[in-house]
Coordinates of C-alpha atoms and ligand atoms in Angstrom, one line a residue:
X1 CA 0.3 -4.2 -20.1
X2 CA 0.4 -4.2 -16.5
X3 CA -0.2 -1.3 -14.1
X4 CA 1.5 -1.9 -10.1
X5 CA -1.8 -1.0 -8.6
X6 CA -4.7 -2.9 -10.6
X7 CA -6.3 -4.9 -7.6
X8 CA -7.3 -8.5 -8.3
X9 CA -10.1 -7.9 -5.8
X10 CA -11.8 -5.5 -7.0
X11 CA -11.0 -2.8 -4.1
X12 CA -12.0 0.2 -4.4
X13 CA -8.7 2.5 -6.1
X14 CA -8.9 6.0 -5.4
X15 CA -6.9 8.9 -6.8
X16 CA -4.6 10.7 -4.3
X17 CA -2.9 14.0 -5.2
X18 CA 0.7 14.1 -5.2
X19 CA 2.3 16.5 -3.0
X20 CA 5.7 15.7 -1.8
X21 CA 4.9 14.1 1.2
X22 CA 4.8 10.1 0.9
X23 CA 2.6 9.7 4.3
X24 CA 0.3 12.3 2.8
X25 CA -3.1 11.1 1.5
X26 CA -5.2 13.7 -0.2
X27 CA -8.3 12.3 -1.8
X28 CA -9.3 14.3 -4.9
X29 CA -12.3 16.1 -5.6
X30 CA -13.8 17.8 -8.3
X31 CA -14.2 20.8 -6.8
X32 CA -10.7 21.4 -6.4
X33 CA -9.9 21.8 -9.4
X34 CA -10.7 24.7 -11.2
X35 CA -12.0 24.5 -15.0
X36 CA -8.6 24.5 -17.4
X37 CA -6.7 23.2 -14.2
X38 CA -4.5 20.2 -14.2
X39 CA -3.3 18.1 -11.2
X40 CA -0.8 15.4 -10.8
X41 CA -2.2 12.0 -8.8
X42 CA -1.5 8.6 -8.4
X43 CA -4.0 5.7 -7.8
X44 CA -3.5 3.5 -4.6
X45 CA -5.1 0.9 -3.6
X46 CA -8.2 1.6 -0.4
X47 CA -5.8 -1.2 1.6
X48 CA -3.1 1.0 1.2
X49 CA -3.9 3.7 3.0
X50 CA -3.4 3.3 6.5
X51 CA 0.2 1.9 5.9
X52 CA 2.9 4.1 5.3
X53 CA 5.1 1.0 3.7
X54 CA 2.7 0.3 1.1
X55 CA 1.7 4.0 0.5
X56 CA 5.6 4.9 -0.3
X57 CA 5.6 1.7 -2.6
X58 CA 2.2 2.8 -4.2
X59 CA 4.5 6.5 -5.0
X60 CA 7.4 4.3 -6.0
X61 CA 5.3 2.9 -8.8
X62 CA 6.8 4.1 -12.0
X63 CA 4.0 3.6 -14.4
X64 CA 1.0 4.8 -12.6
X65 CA 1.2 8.8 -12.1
X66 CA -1.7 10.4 -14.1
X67 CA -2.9 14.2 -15.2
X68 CA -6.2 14.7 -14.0
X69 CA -7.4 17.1 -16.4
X70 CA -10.5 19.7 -15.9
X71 CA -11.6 21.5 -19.3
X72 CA -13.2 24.5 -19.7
X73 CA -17.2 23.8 -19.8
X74 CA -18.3 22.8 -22.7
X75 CA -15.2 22.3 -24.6
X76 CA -15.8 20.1 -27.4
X77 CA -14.3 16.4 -27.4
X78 CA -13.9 13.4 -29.8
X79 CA -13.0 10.5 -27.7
X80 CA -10.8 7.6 -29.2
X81 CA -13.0 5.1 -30.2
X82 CA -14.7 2.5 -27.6
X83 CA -13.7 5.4 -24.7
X84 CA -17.3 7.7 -24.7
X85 CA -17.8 7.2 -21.2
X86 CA -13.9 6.8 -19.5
X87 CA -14.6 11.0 -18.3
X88 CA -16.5 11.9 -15.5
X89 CA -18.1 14.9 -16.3
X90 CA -15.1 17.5 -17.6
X91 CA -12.7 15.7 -16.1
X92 CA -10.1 13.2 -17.7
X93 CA -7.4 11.3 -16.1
X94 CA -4.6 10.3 -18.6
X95 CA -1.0 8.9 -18.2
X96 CA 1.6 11.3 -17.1
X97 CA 4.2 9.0 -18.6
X98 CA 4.7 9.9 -21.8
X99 CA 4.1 7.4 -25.3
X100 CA 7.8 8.7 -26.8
X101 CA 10.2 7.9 -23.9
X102 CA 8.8 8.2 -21.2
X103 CA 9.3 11.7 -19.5
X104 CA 6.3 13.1 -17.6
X105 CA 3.9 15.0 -19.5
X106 CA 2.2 18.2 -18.1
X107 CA 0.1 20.8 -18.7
X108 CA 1.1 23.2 -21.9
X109 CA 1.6 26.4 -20.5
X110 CA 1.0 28.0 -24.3
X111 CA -2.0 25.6 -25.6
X112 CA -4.3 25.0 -22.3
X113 CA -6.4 22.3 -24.4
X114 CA -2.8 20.4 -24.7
X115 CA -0.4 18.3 -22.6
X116 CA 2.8 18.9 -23.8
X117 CA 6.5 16.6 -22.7
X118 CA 9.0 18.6 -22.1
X119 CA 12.2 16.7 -23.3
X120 CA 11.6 16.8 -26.8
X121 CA 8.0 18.6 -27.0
X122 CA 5.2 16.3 -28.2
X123 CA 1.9 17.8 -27.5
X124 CA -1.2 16.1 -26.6
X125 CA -4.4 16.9 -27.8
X126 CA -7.2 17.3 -24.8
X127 CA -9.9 17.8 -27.6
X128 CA -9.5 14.5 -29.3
X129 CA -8.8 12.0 -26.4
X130 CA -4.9 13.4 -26.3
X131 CA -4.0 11.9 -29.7
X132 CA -0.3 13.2 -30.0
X133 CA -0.5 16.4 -32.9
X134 CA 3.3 17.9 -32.8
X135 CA 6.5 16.3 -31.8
X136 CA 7.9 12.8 -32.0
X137 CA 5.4 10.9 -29.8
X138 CA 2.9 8.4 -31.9
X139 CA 0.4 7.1 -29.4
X140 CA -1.5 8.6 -27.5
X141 CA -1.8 9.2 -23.7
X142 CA -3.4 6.4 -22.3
X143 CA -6.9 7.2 -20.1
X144 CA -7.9 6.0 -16.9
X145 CA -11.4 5.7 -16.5
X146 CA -12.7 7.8 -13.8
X147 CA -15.6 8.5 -11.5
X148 CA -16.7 10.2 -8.4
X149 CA -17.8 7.9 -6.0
X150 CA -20.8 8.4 -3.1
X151 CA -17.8 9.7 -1.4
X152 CA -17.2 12.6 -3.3
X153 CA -14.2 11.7 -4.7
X154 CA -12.2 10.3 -7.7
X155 CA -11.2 6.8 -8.0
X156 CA -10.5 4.5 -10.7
X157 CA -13.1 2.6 -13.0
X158 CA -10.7 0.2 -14.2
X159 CA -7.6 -0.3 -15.4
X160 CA -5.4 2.3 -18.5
X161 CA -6.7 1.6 -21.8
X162 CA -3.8 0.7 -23.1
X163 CA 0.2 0.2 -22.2
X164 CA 2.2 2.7 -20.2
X165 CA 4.7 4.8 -21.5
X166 CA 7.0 3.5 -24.4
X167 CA 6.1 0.7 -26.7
X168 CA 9.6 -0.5 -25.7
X169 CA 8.6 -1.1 -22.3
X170 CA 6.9 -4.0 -23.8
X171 CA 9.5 -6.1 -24.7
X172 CA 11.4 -6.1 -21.4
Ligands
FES201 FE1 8.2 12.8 -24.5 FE2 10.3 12.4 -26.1 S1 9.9 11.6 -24.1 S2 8.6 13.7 -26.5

């Protein structure tokens, strides 16, 4: 699998929250986001940011949006295997694109330990590394490792754990 934005030299790949405005750059920070809160960001390249061409393409990126998760203090988690240490803290960054066919996934409104998709409702579970528990979806949500940096804000470890979206993406 390949995500748009993985830089082959190693430069540094922040998270930027998405908020209608391509010229926009919002860094992210913990603090803004309140325990059980969700918000929508996309990584981009450090390079990127002075230049509006490559921020728009950076947007225009299909397969890189993410849900940056908060949960509630303490809530109690059982990562996927070999992915302990992919959170920072509470927080979790996982795909937005969803594993059935590809609609964006967002918080459930109902469940607040779930993402749910809304086009034909598979559900995500935040408590087990959102492993897919209702609907049609059979992988899970793929997670981008996160951290805060000396900066104070989130940026990328490392590339998804595993393929974007639909398996069928694959084969094209
Ligand atoms: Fe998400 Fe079908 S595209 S459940």
């Amino acid at each position: 699998w390949h995500t748009a934005w993985a830089s082959p030299t190693g430069e540094a790949v922040y998270l930027r929250r998405v908020t209608g405005k391509p010229d926009e750059v919002q860094l992210v920070r913990p603090e803004e986001l309140a325990p059980g809160a969700v918000m929508v960001c996309v990584p981009f390249r450090e390079s990127e940011r002075d230049d509006p061409d490559k921020l728009h393409d950076a947007l225009r990126r299909a397969d890189s949006p993410v849900n940056l998760v908060r949960l509630v203090p303490g809530t109690p988690v059982t990562p996927r295997s070999g992915q302990e240490s992919f959170n920072w803290q509470d927080f979790y960054a996982y795909s937005r694109i969803c594993t059935h066919l590809g609609c964006p996934v967002g918080m459930d409104l109902a469940e607040e330990d779930r993402l749910m998709c809304p086009c034909h409702s598979s559900q995500f579970d935040l408590h087990a590394g959102a492993r897919p528990i209702f609907g049609p979806a059979v992988r899970p949500l793929p997670q981008l490792p996160i951290t805060v940096d000396e900066t104070g804000n989130f940026r990328a470890r490392g590339d998804f754990t595993e393929p974007i979206g639909p398996s069928f993406w694959e084969l094209g």
